Each structure stands twice: as C-alpha cells, then as structure tokens.
Coordinates of C-alpha atoms in Angstrom, one line a residue:
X1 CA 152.4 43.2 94.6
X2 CA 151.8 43.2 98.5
X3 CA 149.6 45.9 100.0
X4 CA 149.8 46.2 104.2
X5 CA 147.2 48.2 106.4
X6 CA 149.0 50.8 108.3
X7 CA 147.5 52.2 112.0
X8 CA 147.4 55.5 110.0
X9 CA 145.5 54.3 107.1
X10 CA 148.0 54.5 104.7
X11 CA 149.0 52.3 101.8
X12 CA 152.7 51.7 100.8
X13 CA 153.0 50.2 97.7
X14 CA 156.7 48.8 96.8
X15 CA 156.6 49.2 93.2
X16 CA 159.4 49.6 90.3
X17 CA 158.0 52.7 88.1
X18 CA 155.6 50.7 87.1
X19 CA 153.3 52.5 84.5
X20 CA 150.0 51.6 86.3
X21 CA 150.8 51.9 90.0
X22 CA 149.0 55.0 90.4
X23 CA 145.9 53.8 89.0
X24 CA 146.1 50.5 91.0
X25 CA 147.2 52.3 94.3
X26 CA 144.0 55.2 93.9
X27 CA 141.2 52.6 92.6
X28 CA 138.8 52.2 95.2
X29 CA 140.7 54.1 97.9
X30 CA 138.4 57.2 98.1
X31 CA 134.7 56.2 96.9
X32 CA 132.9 59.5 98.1
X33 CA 136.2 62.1 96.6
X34 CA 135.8 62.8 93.2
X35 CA 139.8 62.7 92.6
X36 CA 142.3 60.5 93.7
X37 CA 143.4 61.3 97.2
X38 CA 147.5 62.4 96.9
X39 CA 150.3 60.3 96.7
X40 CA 154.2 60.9 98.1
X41 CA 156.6 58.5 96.0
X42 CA 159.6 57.9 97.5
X43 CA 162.9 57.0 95.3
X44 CA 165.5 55.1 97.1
X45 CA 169.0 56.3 95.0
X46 CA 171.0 55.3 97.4
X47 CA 173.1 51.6 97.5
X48 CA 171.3 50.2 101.1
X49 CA 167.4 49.9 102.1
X50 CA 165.8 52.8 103.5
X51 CA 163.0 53.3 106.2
X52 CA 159.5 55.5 106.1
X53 CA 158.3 56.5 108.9
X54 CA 154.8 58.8 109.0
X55 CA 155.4 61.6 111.6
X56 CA 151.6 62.3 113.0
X57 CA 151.0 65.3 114.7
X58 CA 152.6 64.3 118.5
X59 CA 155.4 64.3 116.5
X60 CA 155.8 60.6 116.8
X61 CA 157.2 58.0 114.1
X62 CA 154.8 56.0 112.7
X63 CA 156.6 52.5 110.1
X64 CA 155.7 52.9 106.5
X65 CA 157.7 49.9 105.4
X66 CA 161.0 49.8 103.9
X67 CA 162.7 50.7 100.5
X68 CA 165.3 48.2 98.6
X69 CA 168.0 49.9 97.0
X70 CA 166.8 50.9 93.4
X71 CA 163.4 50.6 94.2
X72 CA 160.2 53.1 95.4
X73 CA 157.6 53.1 97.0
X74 CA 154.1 55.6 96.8
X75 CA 152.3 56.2 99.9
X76 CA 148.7 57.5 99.2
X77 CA 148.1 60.9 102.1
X78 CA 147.4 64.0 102.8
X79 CA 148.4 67.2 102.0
X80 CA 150.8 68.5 104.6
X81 CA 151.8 65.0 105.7
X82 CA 155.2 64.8 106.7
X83 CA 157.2 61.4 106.5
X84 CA 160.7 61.0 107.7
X85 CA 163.4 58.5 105.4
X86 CA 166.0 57.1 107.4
X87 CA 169.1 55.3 105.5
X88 CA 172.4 53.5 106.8
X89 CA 174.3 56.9 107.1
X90 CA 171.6 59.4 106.5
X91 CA 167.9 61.1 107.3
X92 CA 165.6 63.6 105.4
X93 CA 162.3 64.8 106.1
X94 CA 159.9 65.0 103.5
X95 CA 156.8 67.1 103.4
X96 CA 153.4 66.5 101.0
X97 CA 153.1 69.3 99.2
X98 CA 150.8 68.5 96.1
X99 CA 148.9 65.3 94.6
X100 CA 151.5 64.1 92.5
X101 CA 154.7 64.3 94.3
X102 CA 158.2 62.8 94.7
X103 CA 161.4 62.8 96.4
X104 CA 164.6 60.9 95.5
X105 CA 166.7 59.8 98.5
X106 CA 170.2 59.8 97.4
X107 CA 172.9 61.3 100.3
X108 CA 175.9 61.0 97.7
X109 CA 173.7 63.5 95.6
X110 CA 172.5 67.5 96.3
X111 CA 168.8 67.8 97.1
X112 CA 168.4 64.5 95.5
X113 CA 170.2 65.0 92.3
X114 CA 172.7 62.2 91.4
X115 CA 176.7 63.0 91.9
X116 CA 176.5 61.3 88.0
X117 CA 175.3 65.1 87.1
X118 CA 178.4 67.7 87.4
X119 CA 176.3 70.5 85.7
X120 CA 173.3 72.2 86.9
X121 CA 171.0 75.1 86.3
X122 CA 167.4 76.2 87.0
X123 CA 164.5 77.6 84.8
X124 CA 163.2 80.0 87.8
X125 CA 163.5 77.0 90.2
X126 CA 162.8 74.1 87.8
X127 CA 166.0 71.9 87.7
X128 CA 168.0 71.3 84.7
X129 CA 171.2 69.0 84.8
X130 CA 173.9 67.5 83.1
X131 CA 176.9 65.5 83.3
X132 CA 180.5 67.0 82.9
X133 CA 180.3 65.8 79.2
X134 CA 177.9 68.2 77.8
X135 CA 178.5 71.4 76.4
X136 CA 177.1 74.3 78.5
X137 CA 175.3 76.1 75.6
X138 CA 172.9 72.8 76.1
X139 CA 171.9 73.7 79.2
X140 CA 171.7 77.3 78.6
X141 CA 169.5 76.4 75.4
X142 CA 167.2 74.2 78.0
X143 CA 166.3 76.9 79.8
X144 CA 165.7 79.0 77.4
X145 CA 162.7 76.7 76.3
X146 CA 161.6 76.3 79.6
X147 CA 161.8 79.7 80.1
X148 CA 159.6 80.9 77.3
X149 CA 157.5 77.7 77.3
X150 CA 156.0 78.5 80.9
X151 CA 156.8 82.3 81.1
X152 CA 152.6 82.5 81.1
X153 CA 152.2 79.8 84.0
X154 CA 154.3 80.2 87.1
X155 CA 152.0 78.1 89.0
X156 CA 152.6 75.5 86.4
X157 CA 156.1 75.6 87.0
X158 CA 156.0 75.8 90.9
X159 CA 154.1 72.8 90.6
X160 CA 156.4 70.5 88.3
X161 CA 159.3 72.0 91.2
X162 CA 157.2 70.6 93.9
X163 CA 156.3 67.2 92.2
X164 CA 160.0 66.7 91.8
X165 CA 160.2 67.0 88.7
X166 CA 163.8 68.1 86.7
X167 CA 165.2 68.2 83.0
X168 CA 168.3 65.5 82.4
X169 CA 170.1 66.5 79.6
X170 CA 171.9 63.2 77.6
X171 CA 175.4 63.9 76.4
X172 CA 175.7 63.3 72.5
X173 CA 177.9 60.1 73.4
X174 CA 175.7 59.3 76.6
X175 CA 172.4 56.9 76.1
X176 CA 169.3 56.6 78.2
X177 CA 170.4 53.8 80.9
X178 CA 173.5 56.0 81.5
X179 CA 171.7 58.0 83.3
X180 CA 171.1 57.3 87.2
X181 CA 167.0 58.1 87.1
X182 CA 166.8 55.0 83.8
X183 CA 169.5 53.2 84.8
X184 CA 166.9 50.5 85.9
X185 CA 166.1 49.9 82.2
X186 CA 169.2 47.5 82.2
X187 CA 167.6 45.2 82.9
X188 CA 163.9 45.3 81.6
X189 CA 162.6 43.1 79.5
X190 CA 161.6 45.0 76.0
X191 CA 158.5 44.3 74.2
X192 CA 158.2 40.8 72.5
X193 CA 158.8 41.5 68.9
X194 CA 162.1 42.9 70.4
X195 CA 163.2 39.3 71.9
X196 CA 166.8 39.5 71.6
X197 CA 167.6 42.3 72.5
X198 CA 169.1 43.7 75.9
X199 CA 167.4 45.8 77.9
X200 CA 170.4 48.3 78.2
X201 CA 170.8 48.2 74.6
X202 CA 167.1 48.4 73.3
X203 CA 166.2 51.6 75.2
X204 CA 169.1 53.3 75.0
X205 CA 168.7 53.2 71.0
X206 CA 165.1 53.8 71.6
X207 CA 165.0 56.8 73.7
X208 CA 166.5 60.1 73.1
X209 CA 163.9 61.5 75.6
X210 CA 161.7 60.7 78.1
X211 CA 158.7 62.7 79.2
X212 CA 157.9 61.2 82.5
X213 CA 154.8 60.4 84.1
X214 CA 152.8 60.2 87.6
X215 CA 155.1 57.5 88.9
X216 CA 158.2 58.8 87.0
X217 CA 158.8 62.4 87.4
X218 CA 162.0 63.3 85.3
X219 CA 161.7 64.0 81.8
X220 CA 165.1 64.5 79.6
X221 CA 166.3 65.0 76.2
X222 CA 169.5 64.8 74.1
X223 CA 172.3 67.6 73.5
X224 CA 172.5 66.5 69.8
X225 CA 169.1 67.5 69.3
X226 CA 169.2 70.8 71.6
X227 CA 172.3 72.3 69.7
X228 CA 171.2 70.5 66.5
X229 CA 174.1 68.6 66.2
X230 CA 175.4 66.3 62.4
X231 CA 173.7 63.4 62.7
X232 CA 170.8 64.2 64.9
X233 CA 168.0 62.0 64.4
X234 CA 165.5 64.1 65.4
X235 CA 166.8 67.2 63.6
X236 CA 163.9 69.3 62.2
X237 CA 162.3 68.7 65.5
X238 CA 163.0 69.9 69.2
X239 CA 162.1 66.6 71.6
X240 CA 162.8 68.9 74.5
X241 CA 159.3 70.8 73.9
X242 CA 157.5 67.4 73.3
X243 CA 159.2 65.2 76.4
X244 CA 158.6 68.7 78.7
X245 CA 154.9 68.7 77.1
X246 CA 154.3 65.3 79.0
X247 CA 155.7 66.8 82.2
X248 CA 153.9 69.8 82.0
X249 CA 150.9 67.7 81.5
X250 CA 151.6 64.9 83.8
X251 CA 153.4 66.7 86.8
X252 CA 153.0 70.0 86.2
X253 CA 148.6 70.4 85.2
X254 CA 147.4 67.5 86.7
X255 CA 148.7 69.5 90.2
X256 CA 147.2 72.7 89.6
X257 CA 144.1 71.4 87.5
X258 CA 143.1 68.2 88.7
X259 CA 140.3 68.5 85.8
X260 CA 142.7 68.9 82.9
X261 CA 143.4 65.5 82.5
X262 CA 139.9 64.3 81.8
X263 CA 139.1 67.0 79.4
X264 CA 142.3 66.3 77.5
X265 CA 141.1 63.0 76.6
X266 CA 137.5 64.1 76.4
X267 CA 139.2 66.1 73.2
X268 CA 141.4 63.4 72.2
X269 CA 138.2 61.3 72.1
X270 CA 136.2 63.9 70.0
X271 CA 139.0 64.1 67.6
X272 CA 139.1 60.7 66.8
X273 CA 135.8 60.3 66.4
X274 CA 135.7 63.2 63.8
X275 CA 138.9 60.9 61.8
X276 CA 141.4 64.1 62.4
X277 CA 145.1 62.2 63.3
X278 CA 144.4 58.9 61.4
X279 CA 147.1 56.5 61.7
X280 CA 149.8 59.6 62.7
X281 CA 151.9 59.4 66.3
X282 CA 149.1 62.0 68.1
X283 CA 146.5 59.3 67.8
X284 CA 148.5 56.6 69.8
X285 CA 147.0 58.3 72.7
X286 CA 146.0 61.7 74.9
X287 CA 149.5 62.2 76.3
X288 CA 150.7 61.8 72.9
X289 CA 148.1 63.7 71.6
X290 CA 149.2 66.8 73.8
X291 CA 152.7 66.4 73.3
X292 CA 152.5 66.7 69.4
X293 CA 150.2 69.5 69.9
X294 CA 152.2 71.3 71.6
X295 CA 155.5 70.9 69.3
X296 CA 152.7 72.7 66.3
X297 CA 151.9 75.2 69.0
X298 CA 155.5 76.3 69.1
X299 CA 155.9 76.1 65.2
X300 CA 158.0 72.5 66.2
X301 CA 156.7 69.6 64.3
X302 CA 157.9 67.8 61.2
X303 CA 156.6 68.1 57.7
X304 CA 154.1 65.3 56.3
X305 CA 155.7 61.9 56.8
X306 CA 154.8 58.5 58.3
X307 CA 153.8 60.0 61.8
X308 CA 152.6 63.1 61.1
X309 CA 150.5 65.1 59.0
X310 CA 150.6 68.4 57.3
X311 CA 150.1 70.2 60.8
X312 CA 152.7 72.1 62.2
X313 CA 152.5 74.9 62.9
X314 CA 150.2 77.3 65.0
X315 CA 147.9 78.6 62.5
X316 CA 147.7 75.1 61.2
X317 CA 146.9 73.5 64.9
X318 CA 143.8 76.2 65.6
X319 CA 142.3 75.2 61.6
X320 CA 142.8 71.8 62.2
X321 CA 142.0 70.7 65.3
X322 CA 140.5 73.7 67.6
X323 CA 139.9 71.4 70.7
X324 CA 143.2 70.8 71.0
X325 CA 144.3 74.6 70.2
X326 CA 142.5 75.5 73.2
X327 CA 144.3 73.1 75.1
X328 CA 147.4 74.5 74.3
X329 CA 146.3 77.8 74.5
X330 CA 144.8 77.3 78.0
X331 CA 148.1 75.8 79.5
X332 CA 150.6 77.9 77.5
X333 CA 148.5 81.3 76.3
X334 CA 149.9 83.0 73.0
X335 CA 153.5 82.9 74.0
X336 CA 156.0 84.6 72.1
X337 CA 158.1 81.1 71.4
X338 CA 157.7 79.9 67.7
X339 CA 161.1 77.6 67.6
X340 CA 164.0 77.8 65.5
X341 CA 167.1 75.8 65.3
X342 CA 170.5 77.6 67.5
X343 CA 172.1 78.2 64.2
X344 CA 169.8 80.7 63.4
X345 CA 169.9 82.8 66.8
X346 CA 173.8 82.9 68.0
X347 CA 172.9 85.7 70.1
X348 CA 172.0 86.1 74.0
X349 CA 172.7 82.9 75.8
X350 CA 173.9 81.6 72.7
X351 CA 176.7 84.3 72.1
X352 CA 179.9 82.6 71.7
X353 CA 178.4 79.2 71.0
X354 CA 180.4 78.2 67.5
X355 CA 178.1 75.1 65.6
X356 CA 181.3 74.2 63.1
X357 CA 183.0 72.8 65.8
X358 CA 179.9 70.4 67.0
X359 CA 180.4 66.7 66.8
X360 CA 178.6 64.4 64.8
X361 CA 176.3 62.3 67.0
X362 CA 176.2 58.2 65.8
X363 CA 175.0 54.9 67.5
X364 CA 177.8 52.9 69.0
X365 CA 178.5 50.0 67.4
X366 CA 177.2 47.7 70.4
X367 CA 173.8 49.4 69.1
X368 CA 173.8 48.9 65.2
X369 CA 171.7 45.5 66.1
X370 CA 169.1 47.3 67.8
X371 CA 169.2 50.4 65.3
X372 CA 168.2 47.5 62.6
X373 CA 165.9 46.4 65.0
X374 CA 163.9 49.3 66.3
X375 CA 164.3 51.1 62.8
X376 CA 162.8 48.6 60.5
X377 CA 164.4 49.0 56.5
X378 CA 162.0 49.3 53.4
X379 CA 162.2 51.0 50.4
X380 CA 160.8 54.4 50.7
X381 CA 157.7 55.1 49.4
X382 CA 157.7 55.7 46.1
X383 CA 160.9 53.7 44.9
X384 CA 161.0 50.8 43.1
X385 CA 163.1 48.0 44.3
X386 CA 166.9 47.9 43.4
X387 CA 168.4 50.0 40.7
X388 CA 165.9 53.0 39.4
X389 CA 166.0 56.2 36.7
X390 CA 165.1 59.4 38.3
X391 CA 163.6 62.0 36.2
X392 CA 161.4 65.0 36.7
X393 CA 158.2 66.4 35.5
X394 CA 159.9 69.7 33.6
X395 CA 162.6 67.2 31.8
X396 CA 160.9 63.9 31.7
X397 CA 159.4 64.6 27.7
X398 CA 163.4 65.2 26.8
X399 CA 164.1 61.7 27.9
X400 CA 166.6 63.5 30.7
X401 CA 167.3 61.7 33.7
X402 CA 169.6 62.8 36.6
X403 CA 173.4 61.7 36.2
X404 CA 176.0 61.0 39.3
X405 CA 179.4 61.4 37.3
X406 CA 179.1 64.2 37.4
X407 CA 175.8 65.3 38.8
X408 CA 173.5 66.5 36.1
X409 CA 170.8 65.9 34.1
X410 CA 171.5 63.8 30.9
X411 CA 170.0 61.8 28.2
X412 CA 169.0 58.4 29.6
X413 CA 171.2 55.3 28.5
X414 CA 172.4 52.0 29.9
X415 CA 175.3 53.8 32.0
X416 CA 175.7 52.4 35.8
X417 CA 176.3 56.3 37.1
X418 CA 172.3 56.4 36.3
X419 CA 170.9 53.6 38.2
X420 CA 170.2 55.0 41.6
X421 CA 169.1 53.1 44.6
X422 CA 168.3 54.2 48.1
X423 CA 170.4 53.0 51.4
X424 CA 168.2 53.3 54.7
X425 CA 169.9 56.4 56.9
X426 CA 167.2 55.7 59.9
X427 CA 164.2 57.6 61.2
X428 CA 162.3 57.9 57.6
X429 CA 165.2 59.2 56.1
X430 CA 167.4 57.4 53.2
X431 CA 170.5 58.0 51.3
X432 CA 170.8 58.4 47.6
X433 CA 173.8 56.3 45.9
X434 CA 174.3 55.4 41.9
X435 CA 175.4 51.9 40.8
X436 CA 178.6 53.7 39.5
X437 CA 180.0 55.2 42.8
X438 CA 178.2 52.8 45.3
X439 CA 181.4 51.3 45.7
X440 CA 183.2 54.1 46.6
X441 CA 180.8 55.4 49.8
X442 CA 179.6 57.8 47.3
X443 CA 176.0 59.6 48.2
X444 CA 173.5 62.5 46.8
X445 CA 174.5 65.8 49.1
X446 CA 172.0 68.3 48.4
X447 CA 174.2 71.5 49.8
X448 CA 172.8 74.4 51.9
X449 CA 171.6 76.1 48.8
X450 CA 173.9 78.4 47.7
X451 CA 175.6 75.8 45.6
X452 CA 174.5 72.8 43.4
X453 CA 174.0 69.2 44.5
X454 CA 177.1 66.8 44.3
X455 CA 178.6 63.6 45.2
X456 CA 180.0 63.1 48.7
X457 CA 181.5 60.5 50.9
X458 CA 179.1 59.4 53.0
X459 CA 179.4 60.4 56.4
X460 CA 176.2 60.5 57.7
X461 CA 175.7 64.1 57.7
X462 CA 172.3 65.5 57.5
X463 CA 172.6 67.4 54.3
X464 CA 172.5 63.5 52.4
X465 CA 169.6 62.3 54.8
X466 CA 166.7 62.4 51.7
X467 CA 163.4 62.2 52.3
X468 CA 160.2 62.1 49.6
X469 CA 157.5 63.7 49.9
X470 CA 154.5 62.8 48.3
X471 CA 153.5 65.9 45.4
X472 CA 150.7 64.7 42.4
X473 CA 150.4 62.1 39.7
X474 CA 153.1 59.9 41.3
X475 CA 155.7 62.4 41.7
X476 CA 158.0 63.4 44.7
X477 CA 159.5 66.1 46.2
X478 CA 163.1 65.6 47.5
X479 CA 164.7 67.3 50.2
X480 CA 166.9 66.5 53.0
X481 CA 167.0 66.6 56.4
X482 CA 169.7 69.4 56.6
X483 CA 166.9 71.6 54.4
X484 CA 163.7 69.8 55.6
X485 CA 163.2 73.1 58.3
X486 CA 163.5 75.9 55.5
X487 CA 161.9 73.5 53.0
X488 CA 164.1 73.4 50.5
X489 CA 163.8 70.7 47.9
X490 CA 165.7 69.1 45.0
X491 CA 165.6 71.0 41.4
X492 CA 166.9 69.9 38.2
X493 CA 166.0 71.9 35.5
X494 CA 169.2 72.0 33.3
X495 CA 170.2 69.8 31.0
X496 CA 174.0 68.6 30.2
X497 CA 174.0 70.2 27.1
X498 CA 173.2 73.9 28.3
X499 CA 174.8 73.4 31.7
X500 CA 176.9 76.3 32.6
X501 CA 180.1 75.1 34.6
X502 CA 180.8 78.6 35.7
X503 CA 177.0 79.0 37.5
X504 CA 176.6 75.5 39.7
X505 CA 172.8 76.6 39.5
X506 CA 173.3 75.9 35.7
X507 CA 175.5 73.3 36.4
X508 CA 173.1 70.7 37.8
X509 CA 170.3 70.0 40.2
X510 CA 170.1 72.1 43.4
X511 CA 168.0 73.4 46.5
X512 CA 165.2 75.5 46.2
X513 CA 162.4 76.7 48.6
X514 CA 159.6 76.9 45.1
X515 CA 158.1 74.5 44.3
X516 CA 158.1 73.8 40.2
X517 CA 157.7 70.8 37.4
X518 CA 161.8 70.8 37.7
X519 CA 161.6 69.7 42.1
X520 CA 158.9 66.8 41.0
X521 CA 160.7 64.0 40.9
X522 CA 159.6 60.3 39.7
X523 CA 161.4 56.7 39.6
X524 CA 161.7 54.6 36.8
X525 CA 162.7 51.1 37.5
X526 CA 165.9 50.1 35.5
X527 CA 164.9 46.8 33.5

C-alpha cells in the first residue's frame, strides 16, 4: 500500500475493500481528536481511471491521485469538503457530508446505481434495487422492513442515505458476484481450507447477504428468503433484518453516534466474560453480536441449533442478555415489528402477491462442489451411523417403531422399509429416507399439519428438510424446516393395528405444535 502527502494534508489511500483500510488509514492521523477524523471513499464503477481533485475554498483544484477501474480510494477530510471526480466522458462533484461516507462513480448508472439494476425503490430515501429478474413484491417486502425497522430513527436513516449506503436485492437464480458492487469477488482468493475453489464460485455459494461495512457500504439480501421461497436455505429466518443490522450499525450509528461503537463491544465483552453465547454465531464478534440481536429483537431468529441458542425472541433477548437489549432498544425503541413470514400477511403491499406460483430456489450445478465444500456432511446429532430404528418414548415399551411402506408405526422386524438413514439437505438440515424406498428418491414429508406424514419424491422442498432437536434422556424432537417457525414437530402415537385409514391423524405419525412422549423420538442402530 502506497501513501502520498498532499499540499492539503490529505491522505489517499488506493485500496480494494479491504476490511482494515479504515483502521490503517485513521491510526495515528489525529493524536489530540478522540475519534477518527472523516473519510470520503470514492468507488470507481466505471470501465477507465478516474481523477480526484480537492476543491479548496478559491475554488481551485487541488490532485488527489487517481482511481483504476474497479478500484477506490478513501481520502481522510473534513466535513464540508468538496472533491471533484473527473472520468474519460464524465464529472461529478462530491460533497462530505458525514464520517463514514461514499460515492460510487459510475456515468452508465443513475446517481451511482449500476444500469445491472432495472428495479428501484426507496424506504423514505434509503435505496432499494433490483435487477429486472426479481419479482416486485421483493422489493415492496424490503421496504417494508426497512420501513418498520427505522420508523423510530429518522436520523439513523438519513445517515445510512448520506454514507451511501443502499439495499441489493439477489434474484432467486442470481448469486453474490452477479452483482456489480461484489463482482470483484471473482477473483479473490477464499480462505485456505477452501484451496480449490474459485473465487466466483466460493462466495457466491457462501453469501446470500452481505451486511457491509465502513469501507463497503451496500448491504443486500436474497428474494428466496424475502418471499420465503421452496428451498430457501435460510427459511425460518429473515437475513434482510440481520445484513441491514450491520449497516445500521456500521453506516448508519457509527454517523450519528460516534460512541456506539465502542460501547457495543464494551457489552459484547461483558457478555462473554459472563459465558452468555458460548460457542453460538453472536460470539464470533460485536458486529455479529448486534446483528443476531437484533433478528431476537424483531421475534427473527432460529430455534436451538448449532449457531444459536434458545434466544429468539424479544422477551427472551431482555432475560437473557439485558446489555444487549438495551442496545437494541436504544437504536430501534419498542417498534411495533415482530416478523412473520409473507405467507401469513397477503395483505397491504403484499395484496395480490400469490406464494403457489413461487419458484423453488437451488444451487446451480457449477456450485454443488462448493455446496459440499462450505456445507461440511456429518450425521446429525443424535443418529447413529448408516441404517437406524426410530422409535418414540410413548411407543417404545410396545416394541413399535416407525414404518415407510406405508408410513406408520409397526412392530419392529428385519424389514428394509424400517431401516432409516439421514441424507444431508444443507444448512443443519437433513432428509429422512428408509432402506426400502431409498432407491426410488423416496423422503419423510412431514405435511403442513392438517394431514399425516408420508412418503414423497424428493424435491428439495422444505416441508422434508428435518431437523432434531435435542429433548431429555437422549430423545429428539423432529420437525422440519417448512414447520420449524410455528414449531410443529413429528408425532406418532398410533400403532398399525388401531390405525384409522379414514382419520390420517389415526393413520400415522403427524405434525403437532405439543409437545408429548409420542414427538420424542430416539435412534436405534440396526445391527
């Protein structure tokens, strides 16, 4: 990195997004402030070099360097500044307006928003696009949540407009480098233990989000996940309310408060100290911290798995971990948003919106590799290896155990449509096959709860995603990702000989929202 003394006592940095350019570019440069002095970062979209020029109060043009195509650069000034950008075929005037601040030069664009993005719309001045792939009840859903998320903090939000920041919505077919604003990624290198892989292809199955930061200002998020899509990964989750928590944070706070920062990982670093977050995704660090927070501040995180605990939900957030309540509270106050999936709210902006007809989101074959990659396949806790019984505590003294052909619960014996074993399905989530129908692309569907469980090819749908979750004694409960948000889980408290063909609740195992002896499950290895 090259840094060059300027008459005006500015430093331009050429940088490219790097993480830590803010920290390098402020350290030292201000000894007697007690924050950083402001930056200005300047995005060159367009295809030729670009020139900065500082305009100083005469009016005159002062050289700041130049831009390569693709690149930035962050100037560290003043408040008020004014720098001119001068390209092949065009020139824009840029003024600093607040610390963290950036402007994308891109003439082919409007107001610096790439041509790639044929849809736009605006949360009271905050910029939300799209390209002409997505459906429009995606960005009408996006503003919506940015709506209700900062309906308490308009300076919050005139802040994140001034920074630069904007909302990219990803079309369900579209991936991360698609977009102009990651496009870079092509060509990074990924982490080492993911030596291999492209790039292009490692972040585009990586990220179906990205929260920005002080040297990136867009955040973005996936249609799949905003219209809750078949097949969404993230699907009892909303990733736009945790990416838009890290530019709230970083773009949006850090402007208006330039205190809030510091005591956010003051609190980070008091909770983990007490133990609270062990080993979950909020303890990676503060920005993380915030952004899963926030998701249990708007009712929006996941049940107990892997990365997260039993928190998720308001009530929960203010018992659990106060500091970080107050956080929230302080940036968001008791807003009236507690999130629920479209399907449940077809009214307003969403009138007219019709879910049966929404597509089933998949990886692309060029990104099955890095799926296996990024997405590591184990047996799920609490399975055995290979072929296993599955039984529950209600059943279990009658030697029952659950039957695929057809689904119910039978005496155990030495019959293949017994012997289950799990298939990974990606992000925590398995399917359920028997040793009888495996070889038809048979899987466990656990319904929407009107109707008993059955056998169905596997498509990928959400309602034959399974996940356990840990209950007593070694027993699970089982429910799936389609049912995970109304937690529902599996029940199988009838037995073959007193099924009920007539009832399908007497007719085998199905969803229920109680929890009993007949929804815990446990595993028996098949000898």
């Amino acid at each position: 990195m090259h840094l060059r003394q300027l008459s005006c006592c500015l430093v331009l940095l050429l940088v490219g997004f790097a993480v830590n350019a803010l920290a390098q570019i402020t350290r030292g440069e201000s000894p007697q402030a007690e924050f950083p002095r402001p930056t200005l970062q300047i995005i060159n979209g367009s295809g030729d070099p670009i020139d900065l020029f500082w305009i100083n109060d005469q009016g005159e043009r002062v050289s700041n360097g130049r831009v390569p195509p693709g690149k930035d650069a962050i100037i560290t000034t003043t408040i008020g500044h004014r720098f001119a950008i001068v390209g092949k075929d065009a020139e824009q005037v840029v003024n600093s307006k607040v610390p963290i601040q950036a402007h994308r030069f891109d003439p082919e664009g409007t107001d610096g928003v790439p041509a790639f993005y044929a849809q736009r719309t605006d949360a009271g001045g905050f910029p939300i696009v799209a390209s002409a792939t997505v459906n429009p009840y995606a960005l009408k859903e996006a503003k919506y949540l940015v709506d209700m998320m900062l309906a308490k903090r308009p300076d919050v939000r005139k802040a994140m407009v001034d920074s630069g920041a904007r909302l990219c919505i990803l079309a369900y077919n579209e991936f991360t480098t698609d977009q102009p604003e990651w496009a870079r990624f092509r060509e990074a290198e990924p982490p080492p233990k993911f030596k291999g892989l492209s790039g292009r292809d490692y972040w585009d199955r990586r990220a179906r989000g990205m929260g920005g930061s002080q040297t990136d200002p867009y955040c973005s998020c996936a249609e799949e996940n905003l219209l809750a899509y078949p097949g969404d990964m993230y699907s009892t989750e909303n990733i736009l309310i945790h990416e838009l928590a890290h530019n709230i944070h970083l773009r949006g706070m850090t402007n208006v408060d330039p205190t809030f920062d510091r005591r956010l990982e003051d609190t980070y670093k008091a909770a983990m100290a007490k133990g609270l977050w062990k080993d979950k995704y909020a303890s990676t660090n503060h920005h993380e911290y915030f952004a899963e927070g926030v998701q249990s501040w708007f009712d929006n995180n996941r049940e107990p798995d892997h990365d997260h605990n039993h928190v998720n939900t308001r009530e929960e957030l203010l018992e659990y971990d106060p500091g970080l309540a107050a956080m929230c509270r302080e940036v968001f106050g008791d807003t009236e948003l507690r999130y629920a999936k479209p399907q449940t709210r077809l009214h307003g902006h969403l009138a007219g919106y019709d879910p049966s007809n929404a597509p089933t989101f998949r990886w692309p074959p060029r990104l099955v590799e890095a799926d296996k990659r990024i997405t590591p396949r184990k047996t799920p806790e609490g399975f055995p290896t290979g072929y296993f019984y599955m039984t529950n505590k209600f059943v279990e003294g009658q030697n029952l155990v659950l039957e695929s052909a057809p689904l119910t619960l039978r005496e155990r014996g030495n019959f293949s449509g017994m012997q289950w074993k799990t298939l990974p399905a990606g992000d925590g989530y398995f399917f359920l096959t028997s040793q009888f129908l495996e070889e038809r692309n048979q899987v466990l569907e656990g319904g929407n709860g009107e109707a008993a469980a059955f056998m169905a090819s596997n498509n990928g749908v959400t309602g034959t995603r399974w996940k356990a979750v840990p209950a007593d004694d070694g027993y699970y409960f089982l429910t799936t990702m389609y049912m995970e948000e109304s937690k529902k889980v599996l029940e199988g408290n009838v037995g073959d000989a007193k099924a009920d063909r007539s009832d399908p609740f007497k007719g085998g195992p199905h969803m229920v929202a109680r929890r009993a002896t007949g929804t815990m499950w446990k595993f028996i290895p098949v000898e």
